[in-house]
CSV table of C-alpha atoms and ligand atoms in Angstrom, one decimal:
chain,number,residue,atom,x,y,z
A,521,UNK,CA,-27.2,-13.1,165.1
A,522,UNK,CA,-31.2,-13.8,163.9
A,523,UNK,CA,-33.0,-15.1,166.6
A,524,UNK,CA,-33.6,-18.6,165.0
A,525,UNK,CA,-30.3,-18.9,165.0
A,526,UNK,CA,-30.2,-17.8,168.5
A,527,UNK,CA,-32.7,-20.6,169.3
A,528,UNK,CA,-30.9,-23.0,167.5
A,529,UNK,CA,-27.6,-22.3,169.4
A,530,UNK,CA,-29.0,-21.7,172.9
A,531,UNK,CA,-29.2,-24.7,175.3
A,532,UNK,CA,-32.6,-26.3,176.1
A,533,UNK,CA,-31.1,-26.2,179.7
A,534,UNK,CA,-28.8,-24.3,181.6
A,535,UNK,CA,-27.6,-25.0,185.3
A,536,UNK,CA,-25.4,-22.7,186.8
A,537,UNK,CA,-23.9,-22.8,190.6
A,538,UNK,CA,-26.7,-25.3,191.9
A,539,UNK,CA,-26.5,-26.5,195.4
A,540,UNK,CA,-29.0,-28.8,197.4
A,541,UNK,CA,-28.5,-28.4,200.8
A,542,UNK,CA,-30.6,-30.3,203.7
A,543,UNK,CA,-30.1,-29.9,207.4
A,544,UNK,CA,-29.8,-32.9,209.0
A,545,UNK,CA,-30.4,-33.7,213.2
A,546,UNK,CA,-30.0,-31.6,215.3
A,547,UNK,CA,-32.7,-30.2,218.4
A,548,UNK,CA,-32.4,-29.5,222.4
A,549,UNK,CA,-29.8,-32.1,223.2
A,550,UNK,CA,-28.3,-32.5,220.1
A,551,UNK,CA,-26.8,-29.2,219.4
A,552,UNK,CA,-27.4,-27.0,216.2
A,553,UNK,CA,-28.2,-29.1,212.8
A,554,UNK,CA,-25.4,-29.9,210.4
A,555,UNK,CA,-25.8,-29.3,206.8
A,556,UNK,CA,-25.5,-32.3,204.0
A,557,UNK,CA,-24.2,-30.5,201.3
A,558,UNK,CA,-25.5,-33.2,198.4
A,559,UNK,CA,-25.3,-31.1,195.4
A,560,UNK,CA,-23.0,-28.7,195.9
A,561,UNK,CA,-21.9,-26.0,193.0
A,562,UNK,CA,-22.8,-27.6,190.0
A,563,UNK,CA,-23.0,-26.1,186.6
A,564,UNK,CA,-23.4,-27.4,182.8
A,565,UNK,CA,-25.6,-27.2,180.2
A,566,UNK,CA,-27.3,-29.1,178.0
A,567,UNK,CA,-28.4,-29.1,174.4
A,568,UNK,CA,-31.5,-30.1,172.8
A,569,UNK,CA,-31.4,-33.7,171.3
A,570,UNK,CA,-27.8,-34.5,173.7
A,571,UNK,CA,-27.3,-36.5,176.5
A,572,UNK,CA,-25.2,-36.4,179.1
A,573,UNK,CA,-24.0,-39.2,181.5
A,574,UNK,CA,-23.7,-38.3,184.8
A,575,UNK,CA,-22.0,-40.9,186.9
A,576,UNK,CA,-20.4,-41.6,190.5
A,577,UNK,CA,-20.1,-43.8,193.2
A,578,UNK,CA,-23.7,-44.1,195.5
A,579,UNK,CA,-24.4,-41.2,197.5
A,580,UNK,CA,-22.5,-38.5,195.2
A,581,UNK,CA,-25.1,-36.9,194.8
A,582,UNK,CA,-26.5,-37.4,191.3
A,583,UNK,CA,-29.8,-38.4,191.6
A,584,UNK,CA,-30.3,-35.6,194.2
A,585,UNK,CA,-28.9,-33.4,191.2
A,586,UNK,CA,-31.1,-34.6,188.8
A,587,UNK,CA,-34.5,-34.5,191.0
A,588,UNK,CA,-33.8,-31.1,191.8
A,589,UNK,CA,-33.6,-30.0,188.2
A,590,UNK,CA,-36.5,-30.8,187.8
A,591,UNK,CA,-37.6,-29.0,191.2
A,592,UNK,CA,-38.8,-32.3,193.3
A,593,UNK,CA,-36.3,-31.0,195.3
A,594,UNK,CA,-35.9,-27.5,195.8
A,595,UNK,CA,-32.8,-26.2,195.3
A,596,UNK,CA,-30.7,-23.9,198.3
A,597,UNK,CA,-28.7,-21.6,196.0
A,598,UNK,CA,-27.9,-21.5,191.9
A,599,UNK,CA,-30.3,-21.3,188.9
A,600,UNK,CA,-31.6,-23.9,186.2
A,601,UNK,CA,-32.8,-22.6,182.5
A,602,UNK,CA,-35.3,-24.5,180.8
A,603,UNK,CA,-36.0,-23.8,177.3
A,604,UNK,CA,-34.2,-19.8,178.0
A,605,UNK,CA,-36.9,-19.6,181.4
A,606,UNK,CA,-35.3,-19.1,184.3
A,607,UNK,CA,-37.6,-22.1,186.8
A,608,UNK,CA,-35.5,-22.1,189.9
A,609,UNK,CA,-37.9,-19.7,191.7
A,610,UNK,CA,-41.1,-20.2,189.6
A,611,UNK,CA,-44.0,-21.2,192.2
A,612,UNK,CA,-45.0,-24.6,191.2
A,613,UNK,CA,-48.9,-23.2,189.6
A,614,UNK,CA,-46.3,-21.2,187.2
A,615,UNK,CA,-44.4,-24.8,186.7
A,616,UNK,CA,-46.9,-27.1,186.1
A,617,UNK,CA,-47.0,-26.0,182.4
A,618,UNK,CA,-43.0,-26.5,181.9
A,619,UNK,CA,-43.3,-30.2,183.9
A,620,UNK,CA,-44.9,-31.8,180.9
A,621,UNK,CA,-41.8,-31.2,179.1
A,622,UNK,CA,-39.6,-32.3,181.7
A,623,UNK,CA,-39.8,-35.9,182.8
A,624,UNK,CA,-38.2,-38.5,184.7
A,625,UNK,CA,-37.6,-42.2,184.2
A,626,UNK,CA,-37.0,-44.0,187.8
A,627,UNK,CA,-35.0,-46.9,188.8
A,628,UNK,CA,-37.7,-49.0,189.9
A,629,UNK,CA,-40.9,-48.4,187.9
A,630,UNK,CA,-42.6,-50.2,189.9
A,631,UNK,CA,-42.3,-47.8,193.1
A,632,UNK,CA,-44.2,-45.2,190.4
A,633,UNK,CA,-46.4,-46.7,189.3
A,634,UNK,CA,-49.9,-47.0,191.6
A,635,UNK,CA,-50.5,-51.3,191.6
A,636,UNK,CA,-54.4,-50.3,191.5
A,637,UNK,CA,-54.2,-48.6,188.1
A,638,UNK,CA,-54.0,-50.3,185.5
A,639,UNK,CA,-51.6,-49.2,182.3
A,640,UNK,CA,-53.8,-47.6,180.2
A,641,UNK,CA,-55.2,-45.5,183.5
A,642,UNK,CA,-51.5,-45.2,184.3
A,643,UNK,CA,-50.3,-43.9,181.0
A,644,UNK,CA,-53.5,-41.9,180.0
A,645,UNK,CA,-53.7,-40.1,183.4
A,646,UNK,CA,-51.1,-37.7,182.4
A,647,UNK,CA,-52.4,-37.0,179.3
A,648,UNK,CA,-55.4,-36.1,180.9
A,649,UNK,CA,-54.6,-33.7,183.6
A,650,UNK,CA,-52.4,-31.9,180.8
A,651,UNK,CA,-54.9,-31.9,178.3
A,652,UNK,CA,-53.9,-33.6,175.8
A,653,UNK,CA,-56.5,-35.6,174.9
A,654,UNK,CA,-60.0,-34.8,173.6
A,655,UNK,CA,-62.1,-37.8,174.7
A,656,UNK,CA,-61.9,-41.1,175.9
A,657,UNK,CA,-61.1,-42.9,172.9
A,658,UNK,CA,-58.6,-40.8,171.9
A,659,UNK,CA,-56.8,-41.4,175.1
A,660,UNK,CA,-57.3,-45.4,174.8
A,661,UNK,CA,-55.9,-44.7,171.0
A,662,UNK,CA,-52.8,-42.7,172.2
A,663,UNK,CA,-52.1,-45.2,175.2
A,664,UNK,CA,-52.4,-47.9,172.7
A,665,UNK,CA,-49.6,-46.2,170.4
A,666,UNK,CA,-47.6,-45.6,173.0
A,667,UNK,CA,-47.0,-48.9,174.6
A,668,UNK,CA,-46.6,-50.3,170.4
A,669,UNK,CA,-43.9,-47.7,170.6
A,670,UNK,CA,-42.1,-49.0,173.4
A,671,UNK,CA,-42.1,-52.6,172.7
A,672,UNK,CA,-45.1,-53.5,174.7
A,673,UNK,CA,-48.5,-54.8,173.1
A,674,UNK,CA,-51.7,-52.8,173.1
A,675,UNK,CA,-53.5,-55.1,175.3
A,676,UNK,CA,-51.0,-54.3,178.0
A,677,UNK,CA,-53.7,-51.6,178.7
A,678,UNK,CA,-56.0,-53.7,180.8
A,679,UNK,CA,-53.3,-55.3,183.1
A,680,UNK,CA,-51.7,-54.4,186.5
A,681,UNK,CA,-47.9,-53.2,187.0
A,682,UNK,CA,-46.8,-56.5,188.9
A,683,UNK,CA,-48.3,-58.3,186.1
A,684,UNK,CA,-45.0,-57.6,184.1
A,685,UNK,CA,-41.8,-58.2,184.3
A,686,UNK,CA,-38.9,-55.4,185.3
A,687,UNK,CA,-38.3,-55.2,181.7
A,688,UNK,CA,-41.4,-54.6,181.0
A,689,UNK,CA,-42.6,-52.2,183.7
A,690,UNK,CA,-39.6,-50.4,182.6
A,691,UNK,CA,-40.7,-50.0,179.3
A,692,UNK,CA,-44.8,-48.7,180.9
A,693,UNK,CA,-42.5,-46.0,182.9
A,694,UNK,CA,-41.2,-44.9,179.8
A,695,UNK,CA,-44.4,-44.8,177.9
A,696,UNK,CA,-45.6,-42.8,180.8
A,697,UNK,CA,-43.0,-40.3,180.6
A,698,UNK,CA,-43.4,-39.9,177.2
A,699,UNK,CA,-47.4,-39.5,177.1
A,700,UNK,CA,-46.8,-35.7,177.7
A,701,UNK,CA,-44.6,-34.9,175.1
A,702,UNK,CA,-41.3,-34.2,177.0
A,703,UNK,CA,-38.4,-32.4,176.0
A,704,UNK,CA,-36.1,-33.3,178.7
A,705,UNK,CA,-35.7,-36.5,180.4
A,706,UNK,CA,-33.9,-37.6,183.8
A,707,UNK,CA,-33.1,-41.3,183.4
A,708,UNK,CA,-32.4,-42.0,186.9
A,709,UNK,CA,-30.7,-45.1,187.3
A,710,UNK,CA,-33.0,-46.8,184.4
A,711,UNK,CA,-31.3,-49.7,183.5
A,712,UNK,CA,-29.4,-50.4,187.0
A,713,UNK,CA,-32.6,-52.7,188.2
A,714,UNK,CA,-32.3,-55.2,185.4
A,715,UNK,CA,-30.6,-57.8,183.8
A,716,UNK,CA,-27.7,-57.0,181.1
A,717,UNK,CA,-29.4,-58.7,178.3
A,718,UNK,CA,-32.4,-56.4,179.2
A,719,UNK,CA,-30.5,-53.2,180.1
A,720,UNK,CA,-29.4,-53.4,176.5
A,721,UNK,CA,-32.5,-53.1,175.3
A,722,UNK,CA,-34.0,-50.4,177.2
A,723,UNK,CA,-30.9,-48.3,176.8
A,724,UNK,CA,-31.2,-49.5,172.9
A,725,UNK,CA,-35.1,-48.5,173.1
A,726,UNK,CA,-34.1,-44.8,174.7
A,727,UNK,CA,-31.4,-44.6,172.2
A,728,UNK,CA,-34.0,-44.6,169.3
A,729,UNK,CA,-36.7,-42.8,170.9
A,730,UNK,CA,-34.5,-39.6,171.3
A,731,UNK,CA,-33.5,-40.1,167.7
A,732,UNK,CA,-36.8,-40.3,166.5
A,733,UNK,CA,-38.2,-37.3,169.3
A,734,UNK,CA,-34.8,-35.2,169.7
A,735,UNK,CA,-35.2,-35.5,173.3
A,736,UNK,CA,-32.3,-34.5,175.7
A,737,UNK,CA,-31.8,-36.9,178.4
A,738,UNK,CA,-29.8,-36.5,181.8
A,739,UNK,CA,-28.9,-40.1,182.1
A,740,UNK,CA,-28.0,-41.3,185.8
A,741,UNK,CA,-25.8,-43.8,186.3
A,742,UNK,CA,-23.3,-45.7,188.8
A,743,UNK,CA,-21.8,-48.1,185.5
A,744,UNK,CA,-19.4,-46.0,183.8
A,745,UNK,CA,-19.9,-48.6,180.5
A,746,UNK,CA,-23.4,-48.0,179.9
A,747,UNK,CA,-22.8,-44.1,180.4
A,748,UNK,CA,-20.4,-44.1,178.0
A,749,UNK,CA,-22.6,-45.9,175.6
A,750,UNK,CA,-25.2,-43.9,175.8
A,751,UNK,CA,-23.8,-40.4,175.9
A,752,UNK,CA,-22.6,-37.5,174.0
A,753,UNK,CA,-21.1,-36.6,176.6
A,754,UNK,CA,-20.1,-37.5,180.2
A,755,UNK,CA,-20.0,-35.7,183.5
A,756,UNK,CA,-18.4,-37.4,186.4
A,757,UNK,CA,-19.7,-36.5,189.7
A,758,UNK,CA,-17.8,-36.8,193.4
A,759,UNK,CA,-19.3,-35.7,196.5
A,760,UNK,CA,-21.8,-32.8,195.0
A,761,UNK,CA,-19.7,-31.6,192.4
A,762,UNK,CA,-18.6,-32.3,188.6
A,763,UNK,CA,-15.2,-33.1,189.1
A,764,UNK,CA,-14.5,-33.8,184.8
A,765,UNK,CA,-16.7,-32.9,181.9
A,766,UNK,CA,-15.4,-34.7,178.6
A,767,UNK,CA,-17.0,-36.0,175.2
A,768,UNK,CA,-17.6,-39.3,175.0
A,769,UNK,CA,-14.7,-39.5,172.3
A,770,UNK,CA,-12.6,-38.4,174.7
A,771,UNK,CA,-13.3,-40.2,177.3
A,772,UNK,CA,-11.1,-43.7,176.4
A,773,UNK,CA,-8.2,-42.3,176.0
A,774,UNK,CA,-8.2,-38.8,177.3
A,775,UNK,CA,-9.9,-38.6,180.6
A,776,UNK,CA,-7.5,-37.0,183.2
A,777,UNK,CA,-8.9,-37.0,186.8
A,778,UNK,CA,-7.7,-39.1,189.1
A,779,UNK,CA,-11.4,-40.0,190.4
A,780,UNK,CA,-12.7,-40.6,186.8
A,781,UNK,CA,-9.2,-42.6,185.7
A,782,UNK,CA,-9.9,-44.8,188.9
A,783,UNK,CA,-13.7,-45.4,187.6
A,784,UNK,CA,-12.2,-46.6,184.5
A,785,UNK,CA,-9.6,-48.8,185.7
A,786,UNK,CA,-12.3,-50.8,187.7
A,787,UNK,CA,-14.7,-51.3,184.6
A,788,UNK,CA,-14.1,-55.1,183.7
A,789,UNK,CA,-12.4,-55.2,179.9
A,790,UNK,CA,-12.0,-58.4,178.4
A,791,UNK,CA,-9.7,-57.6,175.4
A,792,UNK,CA,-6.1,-57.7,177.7
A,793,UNK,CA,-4.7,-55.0,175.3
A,794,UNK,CA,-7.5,-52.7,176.5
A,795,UNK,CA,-6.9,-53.7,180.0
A,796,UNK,CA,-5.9,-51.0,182.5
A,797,UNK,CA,-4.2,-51.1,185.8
A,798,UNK,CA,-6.8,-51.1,188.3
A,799,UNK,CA,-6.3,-47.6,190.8
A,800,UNK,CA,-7.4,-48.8,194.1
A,801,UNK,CA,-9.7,-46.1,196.4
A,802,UNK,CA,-8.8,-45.8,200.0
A,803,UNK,CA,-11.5,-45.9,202.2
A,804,UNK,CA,-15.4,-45.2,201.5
A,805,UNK,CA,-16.5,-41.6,200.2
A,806,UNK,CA,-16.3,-39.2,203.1
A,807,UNK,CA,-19.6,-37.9,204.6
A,808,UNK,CA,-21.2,-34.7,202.8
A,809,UNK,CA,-21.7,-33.5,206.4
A,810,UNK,CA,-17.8,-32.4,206.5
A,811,UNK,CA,-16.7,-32.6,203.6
A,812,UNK,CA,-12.7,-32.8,203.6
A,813,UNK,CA,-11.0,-29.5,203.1
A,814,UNK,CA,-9.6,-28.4,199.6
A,815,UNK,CA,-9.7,-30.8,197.3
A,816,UNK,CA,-12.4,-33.2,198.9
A,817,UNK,CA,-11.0,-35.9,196.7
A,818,UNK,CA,-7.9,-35.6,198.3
A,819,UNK,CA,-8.0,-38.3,201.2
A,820,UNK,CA,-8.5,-41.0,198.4
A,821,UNK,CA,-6.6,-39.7,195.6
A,822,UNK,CA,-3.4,-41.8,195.2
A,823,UNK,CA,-1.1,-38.9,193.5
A,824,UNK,CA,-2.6,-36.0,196.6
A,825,UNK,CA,-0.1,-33.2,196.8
A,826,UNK,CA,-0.3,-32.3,200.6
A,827,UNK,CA,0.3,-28.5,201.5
A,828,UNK,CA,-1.8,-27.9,198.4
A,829,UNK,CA,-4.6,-30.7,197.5
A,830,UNK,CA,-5.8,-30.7,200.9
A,831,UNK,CA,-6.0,-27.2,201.4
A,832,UNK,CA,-7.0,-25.2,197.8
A,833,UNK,CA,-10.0,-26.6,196.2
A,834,UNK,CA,-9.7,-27.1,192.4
A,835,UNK,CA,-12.8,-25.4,190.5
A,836,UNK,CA,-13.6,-27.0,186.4
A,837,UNK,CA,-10.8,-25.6,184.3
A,838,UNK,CA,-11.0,-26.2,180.0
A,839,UNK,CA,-7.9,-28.8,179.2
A,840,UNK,CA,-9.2,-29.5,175.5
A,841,UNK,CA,-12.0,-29.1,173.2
A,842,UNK,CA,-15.6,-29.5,175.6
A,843,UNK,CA,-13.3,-30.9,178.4
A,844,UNK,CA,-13.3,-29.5,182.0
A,845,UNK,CA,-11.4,-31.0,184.4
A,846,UNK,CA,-11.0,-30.0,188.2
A,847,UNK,CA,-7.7,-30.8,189.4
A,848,UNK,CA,-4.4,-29.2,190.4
A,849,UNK,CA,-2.1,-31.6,188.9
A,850,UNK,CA,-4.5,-32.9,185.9
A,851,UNK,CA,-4.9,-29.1,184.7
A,852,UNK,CA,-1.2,-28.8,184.7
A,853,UNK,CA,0.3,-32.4,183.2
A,854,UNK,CA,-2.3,-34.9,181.5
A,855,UNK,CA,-2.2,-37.7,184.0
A,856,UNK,CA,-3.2,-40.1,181.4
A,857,UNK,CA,-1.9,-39.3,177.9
A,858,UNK,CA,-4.2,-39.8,175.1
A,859,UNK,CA,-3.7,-42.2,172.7
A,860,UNK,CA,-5.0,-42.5,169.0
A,861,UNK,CA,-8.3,-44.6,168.4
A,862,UNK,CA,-7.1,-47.8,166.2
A,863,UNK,CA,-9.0,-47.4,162.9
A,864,UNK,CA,-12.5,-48.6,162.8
A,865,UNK,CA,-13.0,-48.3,166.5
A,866,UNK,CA,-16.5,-46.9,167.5
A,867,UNK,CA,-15.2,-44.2,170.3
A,868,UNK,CA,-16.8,-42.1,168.5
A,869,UNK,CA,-20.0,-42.5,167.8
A,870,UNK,CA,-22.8,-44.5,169.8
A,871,UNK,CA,-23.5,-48.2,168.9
A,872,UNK,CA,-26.8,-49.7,169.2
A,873,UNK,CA,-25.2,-52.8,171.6
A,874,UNK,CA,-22.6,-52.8,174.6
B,2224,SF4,FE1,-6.0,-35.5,193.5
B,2224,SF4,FE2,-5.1,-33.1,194.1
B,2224,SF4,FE3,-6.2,-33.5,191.8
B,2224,SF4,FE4,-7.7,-33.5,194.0
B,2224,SF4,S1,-6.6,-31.8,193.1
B,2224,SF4,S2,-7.8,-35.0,192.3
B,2224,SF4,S3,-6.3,-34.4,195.4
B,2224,SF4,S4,-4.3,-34.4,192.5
């Protein structure tokens, strides 16, 4: 195989067996410290111009996952490939040049951004300490573009973050983001601050952007409907680990983990046909401090095999064409059998409104 086609097949990232591990307490009268295990195993990869959804209940985990990706968080064990560079041990002078392609997108913009700056300081800063502007009124030019770009007017430059809306600051955290040229974004939770009406359009505005820039996103999310509408495909995330991997095709009518069928079932559907029966969890998501043995889905799972569930843990197996599922019984027997798309439904392919 020629190298371009090497570089055309080869992931723009790679992250293989990652865990983030803190220590948490401990000291003289508290014994020794016990470990959170918050990411804990986690491989995929990603390609350039995809994105993948990565949802879960609060405290799986994910934004943990994401941060430390992009080594604000230092990883305990595994290794992540950006653009074929292995960055997981790189010392962060050797990763300052590989940050301007790697970005993030926070839930609350507002928490980002400094309230002394203004935007175009805000926006133009990063340009700046990576170069990429030659003088002054280049930058004010660029800044100007940018906020055009992302819905906002040009003489948004001179005002303050809490002079906008959450919309709107939303929109100055994605300019920001994009004033260094990224390759890779983490959306973290982008959309989960606002109103619906205005989470369609930022997700809308992302949508375009990474048609227009063939940027790869990691998009964060708790709400399993906007994941779906955004991605290619979807990972779904319990206590530290990727418990299902599936294209968004698939994920209607063929997801098969008990975890991700109850996620589904609890998503509100207005057309009764598409209705499911809602799968009620037991009890909260155990701590990562001890997490259950085997299967550490298994004290909420309502179809647990005991002797086995509770004590073999199930790693990703393939079940279908890009779809990974870890599970005993799902590996074995679909749980949930796929059904044919009615003609002319959009499950696969991404609509511009959800
Ligand atoms: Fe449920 Fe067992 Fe599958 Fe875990 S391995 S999700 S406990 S059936």
């Amino acid at each position: 195989m020629s190298n371009v086609q090497n570089a055309e097949t080869a992931p723009l990232l790679e992250v293989r067996d990652l865990a983030t591990h803190f220590r948490s307490g401990g000291g003289l009268l508290r014994g020794a410290p016990q470990v959170v295990r918050a990411v804990d195993g986690v491989s995929f990869s990603l390609a350039a111009g995809e994105t993948l959804g990565l949802v879960g209940e609060s405290g799986c985990g994910k934004s943990t996952l994401g941060r430390t990706i992009l080594r604000l968080i230092e990883p305990s064990s595994g290794s992540i490939r950006f653009e074929g560079r292995d960055i997981t041990r790189l010392s962060h002078s050797e990763l300052r040049p590989m940050r301007r392609r790697m970005q993030i997108i926070f839930q609350d913009p507002y928490g980002s951004l400094n309230p002394r700056m203004t935007v175009r300081a805000a926006v133009g800063e990063a340009m700046r300490i990576h170069g990429l502007v030659k003088n002054s009124s280049d930058e004010t030019e660029r800044v100007a573009a940018l906020l055009t770009r992302v819905g906002l007017r040009p003489e948004a430059m001179a005002r303050y973050p809490h002079e906008f809306s959450g919309g709107q600051r939303q929109r100055i955290g994605i300019a920001r983001a994009l004033a260094v040229e990224p390759r890779f974004i983490v959306a973290d939770e982008p959309v989960s601050a606002l109103d619906v009406s205005i989470q369609a359009q930022i997700v809308n505005l992302l949508m375009d952007l990474q048609d227009e820039l063939g940027l790869s996103y990691l998009f964060v999310a708790h709400d399993l409907k906007v994941v779906e509408h955004v991605s290619h495909r979807i990972a779904v995330m319990y206590l530290g680990r990727i418990v299902e991997v599936l294209p968004k095709a698939a994920l209607a009518a063929g997801a098969r983990h008990p975890y991700t069928l109850a996620l589904q079932s609890a998503v509100p559907e207005l057309d009764p046909k598409k209705r499911k029966k809602r799968t009620l969890l037991h009890g909260d998501v155990p701590s990562p401090l001890s997490p259950p043995a085997g299967c550490t889905f298994h004290p909420r799972c309502p179809i647990a095999e005991l002797g086995r569930c509770d004590r073999e843990a199930p790693v990703l197996r393939p079940v279908g064409d890009g779809h990974l599922v870890a599970c005993h019984l799902a590996v074995e027997t679909p749980l949930n059998p796929p059904r044919s798309p009615s003609p002319g439904t959009p499950e696969a392919g991404r609509g511009k409104v959800f």
